Short mmCIF file of N, CA and C in Angstrom, two decimals:
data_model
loop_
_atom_site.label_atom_id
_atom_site.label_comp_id
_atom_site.label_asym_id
_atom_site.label_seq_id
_atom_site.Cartn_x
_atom_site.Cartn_y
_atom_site.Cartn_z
N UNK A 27 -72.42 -153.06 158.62
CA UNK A 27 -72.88 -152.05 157.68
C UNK A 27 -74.39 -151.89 157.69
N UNK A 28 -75.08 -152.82 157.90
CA UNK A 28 -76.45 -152.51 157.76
C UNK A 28 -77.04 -152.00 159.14
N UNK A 29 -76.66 -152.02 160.03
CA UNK A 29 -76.88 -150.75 161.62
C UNK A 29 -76.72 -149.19 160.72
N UNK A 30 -75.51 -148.79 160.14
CA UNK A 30 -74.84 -147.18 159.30
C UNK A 30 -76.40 -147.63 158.47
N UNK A 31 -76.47 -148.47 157.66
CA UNK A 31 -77.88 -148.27 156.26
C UNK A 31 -79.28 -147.88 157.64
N UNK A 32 -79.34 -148.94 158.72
CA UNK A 32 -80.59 -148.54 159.14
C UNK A 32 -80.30 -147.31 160.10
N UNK A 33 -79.58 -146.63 160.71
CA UNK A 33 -79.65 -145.44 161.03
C UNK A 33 -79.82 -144.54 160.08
N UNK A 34 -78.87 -144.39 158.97
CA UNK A 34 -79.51 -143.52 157.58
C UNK A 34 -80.50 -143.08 156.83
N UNK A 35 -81.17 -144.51 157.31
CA UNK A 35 -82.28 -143.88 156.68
C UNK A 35 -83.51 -143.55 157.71
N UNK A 36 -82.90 -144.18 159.26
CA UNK A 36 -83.85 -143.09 160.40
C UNK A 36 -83.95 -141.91 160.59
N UNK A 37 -82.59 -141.61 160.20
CA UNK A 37 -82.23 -139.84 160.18
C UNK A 37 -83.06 -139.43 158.87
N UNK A 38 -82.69 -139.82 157.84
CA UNK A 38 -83.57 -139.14 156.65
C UNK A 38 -85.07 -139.20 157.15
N UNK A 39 -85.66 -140.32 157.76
CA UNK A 39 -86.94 -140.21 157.67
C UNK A 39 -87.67 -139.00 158.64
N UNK A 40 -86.29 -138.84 160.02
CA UNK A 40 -86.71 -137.95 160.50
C UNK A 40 -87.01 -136.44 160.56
N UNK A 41 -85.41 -136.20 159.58
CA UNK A 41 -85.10 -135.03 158.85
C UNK A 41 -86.10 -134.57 157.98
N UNK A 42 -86.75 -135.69 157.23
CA UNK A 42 -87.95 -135.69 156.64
C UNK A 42 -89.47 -134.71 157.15
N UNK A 43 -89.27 -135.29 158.32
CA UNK A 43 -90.86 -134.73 159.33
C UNK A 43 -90.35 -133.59 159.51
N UNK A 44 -89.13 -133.66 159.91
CA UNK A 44 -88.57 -131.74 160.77
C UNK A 44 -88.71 -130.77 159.21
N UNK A 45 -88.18 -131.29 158.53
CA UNK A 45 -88.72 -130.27 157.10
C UNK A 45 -89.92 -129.80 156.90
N UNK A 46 -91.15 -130.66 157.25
CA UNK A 46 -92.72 -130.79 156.72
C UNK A 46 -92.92 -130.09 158.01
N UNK A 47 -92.59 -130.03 159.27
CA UNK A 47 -92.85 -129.53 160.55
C UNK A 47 -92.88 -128.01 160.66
N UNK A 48 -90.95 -127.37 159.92
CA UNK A 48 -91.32 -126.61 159.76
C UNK A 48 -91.87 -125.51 158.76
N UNK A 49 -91.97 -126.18 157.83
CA UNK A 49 -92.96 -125.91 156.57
C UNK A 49 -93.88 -125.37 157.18
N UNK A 50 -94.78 -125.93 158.03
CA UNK A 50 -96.10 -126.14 158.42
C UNK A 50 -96.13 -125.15 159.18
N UNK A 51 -95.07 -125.34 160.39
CA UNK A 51 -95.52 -123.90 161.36
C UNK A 51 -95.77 -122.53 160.51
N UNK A 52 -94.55 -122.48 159.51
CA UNK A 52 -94.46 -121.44 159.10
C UNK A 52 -95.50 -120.80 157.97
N UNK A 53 -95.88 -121.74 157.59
CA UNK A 53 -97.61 -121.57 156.94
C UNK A 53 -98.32 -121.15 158.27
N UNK A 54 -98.58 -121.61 159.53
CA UNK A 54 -99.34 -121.47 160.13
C UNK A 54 -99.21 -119.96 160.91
N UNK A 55 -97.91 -120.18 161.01
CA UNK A 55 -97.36 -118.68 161.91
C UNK A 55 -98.14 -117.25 160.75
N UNK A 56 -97.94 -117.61 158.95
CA UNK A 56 -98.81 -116.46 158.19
C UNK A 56 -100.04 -116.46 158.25
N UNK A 57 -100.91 -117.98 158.65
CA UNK A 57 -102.02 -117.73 158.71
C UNK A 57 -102.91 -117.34 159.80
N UNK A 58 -102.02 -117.22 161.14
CA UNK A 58 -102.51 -116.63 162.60
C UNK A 58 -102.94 -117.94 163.29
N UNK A 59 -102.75 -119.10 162.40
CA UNK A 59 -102.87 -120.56 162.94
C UNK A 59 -102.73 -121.00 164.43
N UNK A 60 -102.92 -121.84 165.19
CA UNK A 60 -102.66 -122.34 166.32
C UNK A 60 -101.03 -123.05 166.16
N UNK A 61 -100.01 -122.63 166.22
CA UNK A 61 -98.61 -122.88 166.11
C UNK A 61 -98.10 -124.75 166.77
N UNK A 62 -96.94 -124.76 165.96
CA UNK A 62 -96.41 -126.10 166.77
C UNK A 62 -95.45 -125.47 167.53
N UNK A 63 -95.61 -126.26 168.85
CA UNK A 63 -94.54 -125.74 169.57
C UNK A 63 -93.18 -125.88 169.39
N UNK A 64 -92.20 -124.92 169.78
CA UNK A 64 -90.76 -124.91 169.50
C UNK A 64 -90.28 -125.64 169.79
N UNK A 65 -90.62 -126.63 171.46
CA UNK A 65 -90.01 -127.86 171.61
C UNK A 65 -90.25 -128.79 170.61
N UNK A 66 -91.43 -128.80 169.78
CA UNK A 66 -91.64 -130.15 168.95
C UNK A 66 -90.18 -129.91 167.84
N UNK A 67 -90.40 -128.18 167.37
CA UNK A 67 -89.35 -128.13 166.24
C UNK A 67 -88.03 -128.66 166.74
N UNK A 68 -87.46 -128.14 167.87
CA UNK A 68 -86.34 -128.37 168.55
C UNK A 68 -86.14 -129.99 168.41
N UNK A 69 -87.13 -130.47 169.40
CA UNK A 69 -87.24 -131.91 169.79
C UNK A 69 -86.70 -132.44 168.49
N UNK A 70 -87.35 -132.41 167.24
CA UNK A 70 -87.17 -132.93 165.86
C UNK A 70 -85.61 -133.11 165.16
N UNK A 71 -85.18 -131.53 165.41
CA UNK A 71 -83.79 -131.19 165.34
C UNK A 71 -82.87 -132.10 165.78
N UNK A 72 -83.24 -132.00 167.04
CA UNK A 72 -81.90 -132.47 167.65
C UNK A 72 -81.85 -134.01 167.67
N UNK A 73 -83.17 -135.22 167.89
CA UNK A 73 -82.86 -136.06 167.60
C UNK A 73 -83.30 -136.70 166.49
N UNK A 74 -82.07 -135.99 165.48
CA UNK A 74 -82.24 -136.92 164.24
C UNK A 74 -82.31 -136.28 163.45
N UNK A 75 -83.08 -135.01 163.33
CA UNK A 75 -83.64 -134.35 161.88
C UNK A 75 -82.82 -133.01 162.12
N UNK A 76 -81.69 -133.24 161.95
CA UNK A 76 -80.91 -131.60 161.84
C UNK A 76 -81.02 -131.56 160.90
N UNK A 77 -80.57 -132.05 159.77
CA UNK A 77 -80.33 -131.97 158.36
C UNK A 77 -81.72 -131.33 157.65
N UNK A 78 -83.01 -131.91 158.20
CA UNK A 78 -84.17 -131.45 157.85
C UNK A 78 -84.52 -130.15 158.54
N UNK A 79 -84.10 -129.72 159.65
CA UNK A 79 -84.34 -128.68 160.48
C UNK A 79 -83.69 -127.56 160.19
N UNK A 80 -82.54 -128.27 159.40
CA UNK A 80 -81.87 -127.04 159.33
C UNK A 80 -82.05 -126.46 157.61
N UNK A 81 -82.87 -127.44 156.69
CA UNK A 81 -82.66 -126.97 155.60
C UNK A 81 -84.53 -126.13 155.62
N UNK A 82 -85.14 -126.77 156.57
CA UNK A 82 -86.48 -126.51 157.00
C UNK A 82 -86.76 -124.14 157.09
N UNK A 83 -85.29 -124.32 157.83
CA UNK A 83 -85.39 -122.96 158.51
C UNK A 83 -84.95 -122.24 157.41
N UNK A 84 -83.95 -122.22 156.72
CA UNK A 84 -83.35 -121.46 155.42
C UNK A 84 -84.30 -121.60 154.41
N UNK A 85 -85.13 -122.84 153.91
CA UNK A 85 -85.67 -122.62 152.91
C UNK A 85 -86.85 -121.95 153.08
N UNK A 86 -87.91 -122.04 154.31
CA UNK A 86 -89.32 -121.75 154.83
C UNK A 86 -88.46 -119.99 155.10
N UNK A 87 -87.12 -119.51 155.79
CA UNK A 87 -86.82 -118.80 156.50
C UNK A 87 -88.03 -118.45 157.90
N UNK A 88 -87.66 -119.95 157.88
CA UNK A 88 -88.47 -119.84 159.55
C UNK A 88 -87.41 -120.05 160.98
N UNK A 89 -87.80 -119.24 161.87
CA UNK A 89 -86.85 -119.11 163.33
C UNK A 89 -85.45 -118.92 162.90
N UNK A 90 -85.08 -118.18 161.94
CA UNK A 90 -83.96 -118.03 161.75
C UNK A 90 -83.25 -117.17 162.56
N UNK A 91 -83.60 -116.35 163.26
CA UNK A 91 -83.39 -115.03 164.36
C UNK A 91 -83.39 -115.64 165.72
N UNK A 92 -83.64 -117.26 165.78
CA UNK A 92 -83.17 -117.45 167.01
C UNK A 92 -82.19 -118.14 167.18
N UNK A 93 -81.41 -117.61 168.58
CA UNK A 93 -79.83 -118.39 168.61
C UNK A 93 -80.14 -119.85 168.49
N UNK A 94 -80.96 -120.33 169.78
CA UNK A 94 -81.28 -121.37 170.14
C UNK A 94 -81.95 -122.20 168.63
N UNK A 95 -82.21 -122.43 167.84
CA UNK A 95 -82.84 -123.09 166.56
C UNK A 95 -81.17 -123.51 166.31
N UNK A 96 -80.38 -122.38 166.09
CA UNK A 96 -79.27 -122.57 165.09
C UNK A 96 -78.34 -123.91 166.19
N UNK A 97 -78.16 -123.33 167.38
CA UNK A 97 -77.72 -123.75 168.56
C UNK A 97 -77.78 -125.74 168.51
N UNK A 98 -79.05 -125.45 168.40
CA UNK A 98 -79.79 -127.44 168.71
C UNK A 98 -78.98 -127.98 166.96
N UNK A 99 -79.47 -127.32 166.25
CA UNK A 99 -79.28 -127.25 164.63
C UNK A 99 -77.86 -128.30 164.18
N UNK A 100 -76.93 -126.98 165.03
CA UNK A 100 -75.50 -127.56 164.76
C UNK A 100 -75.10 -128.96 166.02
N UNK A 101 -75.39 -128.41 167.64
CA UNK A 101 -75.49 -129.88 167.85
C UNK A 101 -76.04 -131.26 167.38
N UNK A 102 -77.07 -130.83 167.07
CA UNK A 102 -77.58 -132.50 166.24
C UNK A 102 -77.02 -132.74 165.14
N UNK A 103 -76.19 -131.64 164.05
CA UNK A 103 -75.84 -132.15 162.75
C UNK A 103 -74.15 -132.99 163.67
N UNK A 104 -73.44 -132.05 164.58
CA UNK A 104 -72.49 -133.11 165.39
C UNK A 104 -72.50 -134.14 166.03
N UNK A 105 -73.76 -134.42 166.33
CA UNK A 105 -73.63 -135.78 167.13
C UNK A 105 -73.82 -137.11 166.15
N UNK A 106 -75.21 -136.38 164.73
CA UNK A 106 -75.69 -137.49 164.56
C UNK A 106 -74.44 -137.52 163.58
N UNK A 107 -73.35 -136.48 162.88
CA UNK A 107 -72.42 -136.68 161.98
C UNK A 107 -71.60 -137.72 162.43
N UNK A 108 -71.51 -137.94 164.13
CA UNK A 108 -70.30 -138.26 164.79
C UNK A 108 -70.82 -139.78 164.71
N UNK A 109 -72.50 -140.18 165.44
CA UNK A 109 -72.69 -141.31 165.09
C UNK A 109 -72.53 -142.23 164.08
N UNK A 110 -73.13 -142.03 162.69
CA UNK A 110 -72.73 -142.16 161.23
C UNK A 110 -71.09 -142.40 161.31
N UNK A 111 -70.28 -142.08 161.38
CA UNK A 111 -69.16 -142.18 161.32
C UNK A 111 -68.33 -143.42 162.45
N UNK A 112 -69.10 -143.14 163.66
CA UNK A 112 -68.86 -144.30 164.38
C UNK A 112 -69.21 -145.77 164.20
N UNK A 113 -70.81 -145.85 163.74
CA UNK A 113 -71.21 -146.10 163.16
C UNK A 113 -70.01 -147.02 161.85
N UNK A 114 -69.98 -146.45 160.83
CA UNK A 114 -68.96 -146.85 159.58
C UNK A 114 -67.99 -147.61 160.05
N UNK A 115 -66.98 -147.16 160.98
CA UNK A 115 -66.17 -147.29 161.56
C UNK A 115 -65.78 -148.56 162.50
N UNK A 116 -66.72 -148.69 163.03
CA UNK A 116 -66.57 -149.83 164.59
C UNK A 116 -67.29 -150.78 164.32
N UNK A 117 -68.55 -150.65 163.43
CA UNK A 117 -69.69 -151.80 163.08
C UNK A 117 -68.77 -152.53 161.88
#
């Protein structure tokens, strides 16, 4: 059980940054800012911070018009759902 507690709270911490990440671009994208790149957002997404990436994009309504955001979005909320559960399960 404590592998499921310390992955849980890697994902939160990461989900964490992908929220503040894209907060940030999207401040930056109104202010004509020097942008973070999409791989960083992506990168964030997929390992680990879907949950943050994805609540990042609906609440900021940032990159919501691209397939690819939603795309990485839902793979990472499946893999890391699937880990967590394996995780529970086998440990």
């Amino acid at each position: 059980m404590i592998a499921l507690y310390i992955y849980l709270v890697a994902v939160a911490a990461v989900s964490l940054a992908a929220f503040v990440f894209y907060g940030a671009d999207k401040s930056k994208a109104k202010r004509g800012a020097w942008r973070i790149p999409e791989k960083v957002l992506l990168g964030l997404s997929f390992f680990g911070g879907a949950v943050g990436g994805t609540a990042g994009m609906l609440v900021f309504r940032h990159k919501t018009r691209h397939w690819y955001f939603w795309a990485v979005n839902v793979l990472g909320l499946a893999w890391q759902a699937a880990a967590a559960v394996a995780l529970a399960v086998f440990l």
